[in-house]
PDB file of C-alpha atoms and ligand atoms in Angstrom:
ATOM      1  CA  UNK A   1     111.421  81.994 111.132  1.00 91.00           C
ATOM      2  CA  UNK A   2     109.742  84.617 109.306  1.00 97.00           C
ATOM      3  CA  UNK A   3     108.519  88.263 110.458  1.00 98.00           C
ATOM      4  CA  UNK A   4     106.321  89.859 108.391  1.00 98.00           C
ATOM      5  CA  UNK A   5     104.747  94.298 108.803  1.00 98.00           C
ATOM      6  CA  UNK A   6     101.763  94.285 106.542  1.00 98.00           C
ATOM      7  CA  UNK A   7     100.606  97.819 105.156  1.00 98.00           C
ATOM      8  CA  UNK A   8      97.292  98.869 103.192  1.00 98.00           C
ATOM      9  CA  UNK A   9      94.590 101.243 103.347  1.00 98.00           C
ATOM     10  CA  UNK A  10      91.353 100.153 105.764  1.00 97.00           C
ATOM     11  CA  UNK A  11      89.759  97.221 103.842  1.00 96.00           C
ATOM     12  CA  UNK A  12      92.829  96.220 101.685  1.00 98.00           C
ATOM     13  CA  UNK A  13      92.644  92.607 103.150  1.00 97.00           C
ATOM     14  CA  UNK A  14      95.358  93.185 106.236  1.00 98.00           C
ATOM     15  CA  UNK A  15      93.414  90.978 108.465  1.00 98.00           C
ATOM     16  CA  UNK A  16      92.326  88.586 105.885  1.00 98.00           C
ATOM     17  CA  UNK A  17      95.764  87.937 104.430  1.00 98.00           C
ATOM     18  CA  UNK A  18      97.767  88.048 107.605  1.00 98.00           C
ATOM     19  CA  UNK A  19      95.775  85.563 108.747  1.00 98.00           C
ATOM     20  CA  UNK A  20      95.919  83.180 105.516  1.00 98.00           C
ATOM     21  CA  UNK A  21     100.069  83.350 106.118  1.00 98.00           C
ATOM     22  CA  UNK A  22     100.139  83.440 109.901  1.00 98.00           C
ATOM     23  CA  UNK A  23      98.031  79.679 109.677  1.00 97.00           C
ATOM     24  CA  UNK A  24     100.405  78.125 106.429  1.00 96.00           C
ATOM     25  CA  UNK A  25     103.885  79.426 108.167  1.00 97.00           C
ATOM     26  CA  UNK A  26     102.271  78.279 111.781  1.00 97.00           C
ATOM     27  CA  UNK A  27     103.464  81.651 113.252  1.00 98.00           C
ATOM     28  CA  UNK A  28     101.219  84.533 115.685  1.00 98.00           C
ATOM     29  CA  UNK A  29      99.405  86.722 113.685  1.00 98.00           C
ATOM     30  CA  UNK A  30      99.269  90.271 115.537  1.00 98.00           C
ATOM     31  CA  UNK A  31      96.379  92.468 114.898  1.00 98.00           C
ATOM     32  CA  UNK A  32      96.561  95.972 117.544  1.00 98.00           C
ATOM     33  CA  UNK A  33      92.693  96.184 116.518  1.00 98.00           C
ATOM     34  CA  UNK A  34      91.780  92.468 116.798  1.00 98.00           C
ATOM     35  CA  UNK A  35      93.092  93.293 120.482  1.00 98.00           C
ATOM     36  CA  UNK A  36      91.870  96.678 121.295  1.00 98.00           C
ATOM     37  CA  UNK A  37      88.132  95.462 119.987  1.00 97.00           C
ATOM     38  CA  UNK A  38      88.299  92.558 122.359  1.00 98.00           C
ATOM     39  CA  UNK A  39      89.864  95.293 124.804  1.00 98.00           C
ATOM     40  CA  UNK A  40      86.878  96.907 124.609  1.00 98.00           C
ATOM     41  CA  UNK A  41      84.629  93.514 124.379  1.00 98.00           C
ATOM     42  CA  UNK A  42      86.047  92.819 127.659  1.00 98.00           C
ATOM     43  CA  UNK A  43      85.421  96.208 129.103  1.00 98.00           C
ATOM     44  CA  UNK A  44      89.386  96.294 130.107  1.00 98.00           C
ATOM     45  CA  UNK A  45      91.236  99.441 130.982  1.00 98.00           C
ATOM     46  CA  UNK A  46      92.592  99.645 128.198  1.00 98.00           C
ATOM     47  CA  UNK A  47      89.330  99.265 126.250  1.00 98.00           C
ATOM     48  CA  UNK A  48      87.863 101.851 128.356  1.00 98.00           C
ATOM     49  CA  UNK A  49      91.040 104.151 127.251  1.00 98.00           C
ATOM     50  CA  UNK A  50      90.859 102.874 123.453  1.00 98.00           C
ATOM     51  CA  UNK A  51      86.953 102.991 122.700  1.00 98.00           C
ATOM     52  CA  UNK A  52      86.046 106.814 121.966  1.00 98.00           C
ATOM     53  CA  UNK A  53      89.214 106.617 119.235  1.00 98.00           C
ATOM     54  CA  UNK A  54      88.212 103.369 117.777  1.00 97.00           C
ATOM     55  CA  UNK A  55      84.518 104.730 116.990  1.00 96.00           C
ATOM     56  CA  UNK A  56      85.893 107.822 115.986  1.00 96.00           C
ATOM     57  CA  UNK A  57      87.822 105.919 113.268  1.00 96.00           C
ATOM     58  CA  UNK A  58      91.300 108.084 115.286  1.00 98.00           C
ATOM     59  CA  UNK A  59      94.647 106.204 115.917  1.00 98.00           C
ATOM     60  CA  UNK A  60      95.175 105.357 119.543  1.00 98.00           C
ATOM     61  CA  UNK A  61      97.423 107.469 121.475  1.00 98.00           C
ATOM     62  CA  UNK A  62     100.814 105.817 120.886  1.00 98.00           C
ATOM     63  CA  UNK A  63     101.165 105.443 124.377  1.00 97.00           C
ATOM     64  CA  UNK A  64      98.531 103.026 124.702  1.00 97.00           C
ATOM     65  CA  UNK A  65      99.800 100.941 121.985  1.00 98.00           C
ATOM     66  CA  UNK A  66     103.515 101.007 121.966  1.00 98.00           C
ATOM     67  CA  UNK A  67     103.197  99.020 125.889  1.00 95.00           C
ATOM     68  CA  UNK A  68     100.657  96.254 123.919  1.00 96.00           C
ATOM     69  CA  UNK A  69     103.353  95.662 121.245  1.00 98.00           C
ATOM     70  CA  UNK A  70     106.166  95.600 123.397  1.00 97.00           C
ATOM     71  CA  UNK A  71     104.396  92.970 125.542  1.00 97.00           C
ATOM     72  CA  UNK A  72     102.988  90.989 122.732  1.00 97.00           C
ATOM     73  CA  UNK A  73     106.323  90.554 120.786  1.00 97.00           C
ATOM     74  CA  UNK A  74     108.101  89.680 124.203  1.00 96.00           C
ATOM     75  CA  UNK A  75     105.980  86.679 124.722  1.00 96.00           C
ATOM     76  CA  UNK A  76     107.288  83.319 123.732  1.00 96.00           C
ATOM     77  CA  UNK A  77     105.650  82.409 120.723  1.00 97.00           C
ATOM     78  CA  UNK A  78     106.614  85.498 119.749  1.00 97.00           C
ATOM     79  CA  UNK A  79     109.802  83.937 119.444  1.00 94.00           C
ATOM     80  CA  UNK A  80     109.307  81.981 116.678  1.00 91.00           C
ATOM     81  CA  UNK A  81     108.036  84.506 114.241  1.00 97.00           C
ATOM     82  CA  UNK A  82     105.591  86.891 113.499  1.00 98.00           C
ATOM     83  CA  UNK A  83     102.790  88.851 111.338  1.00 98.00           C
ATOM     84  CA  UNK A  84     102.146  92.140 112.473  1.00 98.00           C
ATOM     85  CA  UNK A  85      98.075  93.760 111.241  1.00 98.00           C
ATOM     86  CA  UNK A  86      97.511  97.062 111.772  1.00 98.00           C
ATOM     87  CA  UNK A  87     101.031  98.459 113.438  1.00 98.00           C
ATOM     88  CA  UNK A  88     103.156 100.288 112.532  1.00 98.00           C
ATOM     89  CA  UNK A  89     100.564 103.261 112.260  1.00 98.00           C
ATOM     90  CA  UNK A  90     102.582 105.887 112.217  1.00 98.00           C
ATOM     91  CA  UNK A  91     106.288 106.948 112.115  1.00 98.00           C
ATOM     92  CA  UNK A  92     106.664 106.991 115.559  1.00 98.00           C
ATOM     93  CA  UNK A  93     105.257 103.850 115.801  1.00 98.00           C
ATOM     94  CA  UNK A  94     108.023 102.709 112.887  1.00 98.00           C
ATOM     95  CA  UNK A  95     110.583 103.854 114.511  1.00 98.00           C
ATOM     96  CA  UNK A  96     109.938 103.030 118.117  1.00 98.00           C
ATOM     97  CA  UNK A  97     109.446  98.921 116.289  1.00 98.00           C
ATOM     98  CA  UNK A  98     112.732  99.931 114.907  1.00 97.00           C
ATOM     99  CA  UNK A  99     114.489 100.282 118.493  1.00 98.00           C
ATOM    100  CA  UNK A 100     111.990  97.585 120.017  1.00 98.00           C
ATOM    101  CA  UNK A 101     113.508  95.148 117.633  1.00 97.00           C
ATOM    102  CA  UNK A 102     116.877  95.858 117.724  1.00 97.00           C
ATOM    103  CA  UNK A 103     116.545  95.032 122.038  1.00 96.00           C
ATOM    104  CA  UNK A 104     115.037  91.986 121.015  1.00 94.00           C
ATOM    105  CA  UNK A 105     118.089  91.041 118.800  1.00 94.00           C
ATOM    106  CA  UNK A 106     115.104  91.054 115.614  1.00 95.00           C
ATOM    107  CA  UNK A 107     115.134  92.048 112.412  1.00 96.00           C
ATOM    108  CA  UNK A 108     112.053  91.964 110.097  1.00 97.00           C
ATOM    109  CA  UNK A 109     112.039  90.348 106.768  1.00 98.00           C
ATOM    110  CA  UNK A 110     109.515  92.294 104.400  1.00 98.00           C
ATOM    111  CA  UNK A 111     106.846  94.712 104.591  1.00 98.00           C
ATOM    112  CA  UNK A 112     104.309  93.767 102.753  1.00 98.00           C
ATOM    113  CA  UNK A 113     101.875  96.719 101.179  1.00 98.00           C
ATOM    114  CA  UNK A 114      98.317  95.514  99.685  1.00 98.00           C
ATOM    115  CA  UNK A 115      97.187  98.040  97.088  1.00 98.00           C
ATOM    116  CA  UNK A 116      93.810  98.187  96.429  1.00 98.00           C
ATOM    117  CA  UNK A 117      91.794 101.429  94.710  1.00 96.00           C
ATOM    118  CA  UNK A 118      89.283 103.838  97.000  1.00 93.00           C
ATOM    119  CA  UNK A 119      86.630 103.052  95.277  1.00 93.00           C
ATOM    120  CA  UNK A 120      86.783  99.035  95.905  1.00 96.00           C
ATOM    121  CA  UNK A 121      88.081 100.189  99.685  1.00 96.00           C
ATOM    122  CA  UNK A 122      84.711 101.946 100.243  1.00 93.00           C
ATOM    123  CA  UNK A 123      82.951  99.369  98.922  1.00 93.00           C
ATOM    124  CA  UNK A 124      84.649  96.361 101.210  1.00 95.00           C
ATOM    125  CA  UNK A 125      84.564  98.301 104.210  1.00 95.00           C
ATOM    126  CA  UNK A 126      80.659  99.237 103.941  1.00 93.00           C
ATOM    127  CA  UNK A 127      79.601  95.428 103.253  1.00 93.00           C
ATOM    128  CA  UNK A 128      82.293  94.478 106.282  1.00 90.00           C
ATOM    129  CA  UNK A 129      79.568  95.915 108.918  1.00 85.00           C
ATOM    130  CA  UNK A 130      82.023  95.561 111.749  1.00 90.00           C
ATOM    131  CA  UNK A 131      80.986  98.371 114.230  1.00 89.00           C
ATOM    132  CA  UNK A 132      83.616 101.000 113.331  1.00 91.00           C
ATOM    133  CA  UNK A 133      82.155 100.635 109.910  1.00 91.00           C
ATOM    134  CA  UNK A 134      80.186 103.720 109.364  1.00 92.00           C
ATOM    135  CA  UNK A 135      80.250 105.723 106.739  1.00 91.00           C
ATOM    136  CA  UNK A 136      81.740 108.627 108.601  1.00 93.00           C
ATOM    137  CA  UNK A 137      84.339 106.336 110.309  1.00 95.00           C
ATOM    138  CA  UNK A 138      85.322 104.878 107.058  1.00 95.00           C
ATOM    139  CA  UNK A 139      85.695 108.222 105.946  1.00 95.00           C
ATOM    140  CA  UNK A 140      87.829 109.492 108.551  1.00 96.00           C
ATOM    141  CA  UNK A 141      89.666 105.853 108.795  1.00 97.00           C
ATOM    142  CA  UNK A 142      90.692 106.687 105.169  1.00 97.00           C
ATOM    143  CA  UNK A 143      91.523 110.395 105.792  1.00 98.00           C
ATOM    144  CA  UNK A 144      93.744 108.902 108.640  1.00 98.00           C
ATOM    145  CA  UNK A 145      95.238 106.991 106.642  1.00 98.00           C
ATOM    146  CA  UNK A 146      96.824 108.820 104.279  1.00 98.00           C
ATOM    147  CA  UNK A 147      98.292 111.551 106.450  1.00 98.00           C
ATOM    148  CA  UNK A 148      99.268 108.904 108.946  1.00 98.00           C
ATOM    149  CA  UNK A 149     100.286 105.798 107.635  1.00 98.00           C
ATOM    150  CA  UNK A 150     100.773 106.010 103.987  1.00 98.00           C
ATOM    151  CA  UNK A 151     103.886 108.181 104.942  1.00 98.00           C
ATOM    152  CA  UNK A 152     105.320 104.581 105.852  1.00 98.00           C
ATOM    153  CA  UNK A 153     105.373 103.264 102.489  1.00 98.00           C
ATOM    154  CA  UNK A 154     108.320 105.648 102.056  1.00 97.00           C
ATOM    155  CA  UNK A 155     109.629 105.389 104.988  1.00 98.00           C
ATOM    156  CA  UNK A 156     110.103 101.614 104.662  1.00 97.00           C
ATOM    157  CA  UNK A 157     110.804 101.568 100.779  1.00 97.00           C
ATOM    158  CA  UNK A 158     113.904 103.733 101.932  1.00 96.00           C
ATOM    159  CA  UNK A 159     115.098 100.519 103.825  1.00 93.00           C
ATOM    160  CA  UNK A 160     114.442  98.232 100.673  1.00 92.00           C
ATOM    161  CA  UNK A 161     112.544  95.751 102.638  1.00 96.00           C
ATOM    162  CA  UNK A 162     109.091  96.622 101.399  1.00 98.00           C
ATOM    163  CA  UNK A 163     107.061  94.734  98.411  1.00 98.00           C
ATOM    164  CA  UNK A 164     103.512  96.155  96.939  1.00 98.00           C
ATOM    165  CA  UNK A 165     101.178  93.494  95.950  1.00 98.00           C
ATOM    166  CA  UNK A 166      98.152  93.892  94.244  1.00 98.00           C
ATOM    167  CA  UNK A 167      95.331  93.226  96.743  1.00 98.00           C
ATOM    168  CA  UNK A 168      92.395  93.691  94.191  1.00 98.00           C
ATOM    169  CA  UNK A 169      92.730  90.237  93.232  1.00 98.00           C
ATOM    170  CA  UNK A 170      90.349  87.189  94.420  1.00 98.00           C
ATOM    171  CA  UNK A 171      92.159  86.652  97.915  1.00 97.00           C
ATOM    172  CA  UNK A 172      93.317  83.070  97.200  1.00 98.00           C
ATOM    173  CA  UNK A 173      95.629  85.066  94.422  1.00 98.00           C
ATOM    174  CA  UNK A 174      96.626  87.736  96.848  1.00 98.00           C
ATOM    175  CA  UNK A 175      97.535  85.051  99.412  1.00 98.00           C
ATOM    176  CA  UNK A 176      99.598  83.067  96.108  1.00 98.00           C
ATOM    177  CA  UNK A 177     101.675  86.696  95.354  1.00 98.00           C
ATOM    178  CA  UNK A 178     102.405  86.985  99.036  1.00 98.00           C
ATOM    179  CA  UNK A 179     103.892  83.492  99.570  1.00 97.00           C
ATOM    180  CA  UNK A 180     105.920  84.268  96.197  1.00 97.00           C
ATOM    181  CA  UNK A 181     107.432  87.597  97.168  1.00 97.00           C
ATOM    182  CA  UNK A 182     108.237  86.514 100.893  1.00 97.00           C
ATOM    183  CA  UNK A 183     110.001  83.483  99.563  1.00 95.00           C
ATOM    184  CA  UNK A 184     112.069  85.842  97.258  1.00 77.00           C
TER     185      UNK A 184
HETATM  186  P1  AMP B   1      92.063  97.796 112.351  1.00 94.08           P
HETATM  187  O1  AMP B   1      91.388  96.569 112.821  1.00 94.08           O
HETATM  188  O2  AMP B   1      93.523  97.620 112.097  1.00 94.08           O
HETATM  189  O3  AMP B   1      91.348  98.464 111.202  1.00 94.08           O
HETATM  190  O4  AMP B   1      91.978  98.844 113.574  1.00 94.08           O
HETATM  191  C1  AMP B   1      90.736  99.308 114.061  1.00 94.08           C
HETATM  192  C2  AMP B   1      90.944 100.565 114.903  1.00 94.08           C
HETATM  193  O5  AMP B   1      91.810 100.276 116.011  1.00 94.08           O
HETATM  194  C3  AMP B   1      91.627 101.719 114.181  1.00 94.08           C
HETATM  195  O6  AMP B   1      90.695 102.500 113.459  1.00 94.08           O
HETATM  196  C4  AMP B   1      92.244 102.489 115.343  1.00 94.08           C
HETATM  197  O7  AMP B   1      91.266 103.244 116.029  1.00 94.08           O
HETATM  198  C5  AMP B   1      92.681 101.384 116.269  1.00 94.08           C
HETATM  199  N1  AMP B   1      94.064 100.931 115.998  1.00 94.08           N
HETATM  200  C6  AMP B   1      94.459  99.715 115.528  1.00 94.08           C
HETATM  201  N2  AMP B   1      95.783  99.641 115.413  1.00 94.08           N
HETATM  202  C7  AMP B   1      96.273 100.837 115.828  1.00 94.08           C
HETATM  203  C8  AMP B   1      97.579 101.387 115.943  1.00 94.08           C
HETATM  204  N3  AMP B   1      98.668 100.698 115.575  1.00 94.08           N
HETATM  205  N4  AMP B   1      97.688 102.660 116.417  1.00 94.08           N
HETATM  206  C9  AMP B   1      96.615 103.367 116.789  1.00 94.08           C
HETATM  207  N5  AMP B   1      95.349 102.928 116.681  1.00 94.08           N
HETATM  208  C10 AMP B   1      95.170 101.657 116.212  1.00 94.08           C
END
């Protein structure tokens, strides 16, 4: 049973590594903007609330995305384990997963922050080409962030729980240092 919050910058490899781990420990892998795009794919109400933010490279209001997680992680195979991608966001968001965890008698086992410079960020995200990958959305994406979400390095380092990894590595490497430090 393993639970896993990854961190990093837009383009550090969340969705890439989290996926790598959620297949080898056979466990969901829960990316918020894996299901708002399809949210918006599907032309859903909550795509039709979520799409102006998402091309704006903004956060979601919290309101939309605090219900999604609560569902998600009440499901069943939810039970078993999980990865989240992309949430926590923001301290709120930290510390309502905080108090949604503790209701579902869970307790996360490591946060796990890719580090990877700006300059190899930029360059990722630009040859990416997924729609929110403009220049000006990668621009704000990274603006938001560092005033929004960086904040939770601390704010999970204070719980002693969270391990930096070196994401600027070939990913096969990345994926190596992950299995290491979550079997530590
Ligand atoms: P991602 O695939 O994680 O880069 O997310 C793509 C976009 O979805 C972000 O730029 C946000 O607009 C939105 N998004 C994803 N996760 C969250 C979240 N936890 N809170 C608010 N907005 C989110």
């Amino acid at each position: 049973m393993t639970r896993l919050i990854f961190l990093g910058a837009p383009g550090a490899g969340k969705g890439t590594q989290a996926g790598r781990l959620a297949s080898s420990l056979e466990i969901p892998h829960i990316s918020t903007g894996e299901i708002l795009r399809n949210a918006i794919k599907e032309n859903t109400l909550l795509g039709q609330k979520a799409q102006k933010y998402v091309d704006a490279g903004e956060l979601v209001p919290d309101e939309l995305i605090l219900d999604l997680i609560r569902e998600r992680l009440s499901q069943s195979d939810a039970r078993e384990g999980w990865i989240l991608d992309g949430f926590p966001r923001n301290v709120t968001q930290a510390e309502f997963l905080l108090q949604l965890l503790a209701g579902l008698g869970q307790k996360y086992d490591w946060v796990l922050n890719l580090e990877v410079p700006d300059e190899v960020l930029v360059e990722r995200l630009l040859k990416r080409g997924r729609l929110d990958d403009t220049e000006e959305t990668i621009r704000r994406r990274l603006d938001v962030y560092r005033e929004q979400t960086e904040p939770l390095i601390d704010f999970y380092r204070q719980r002693q729980l969270l391990q930096s990894i070196d994401g600027d590595r070939h990913p096969e490497q990345v994926t190596e240092s992950l299995l290491e430090a979550i079997a530590s």
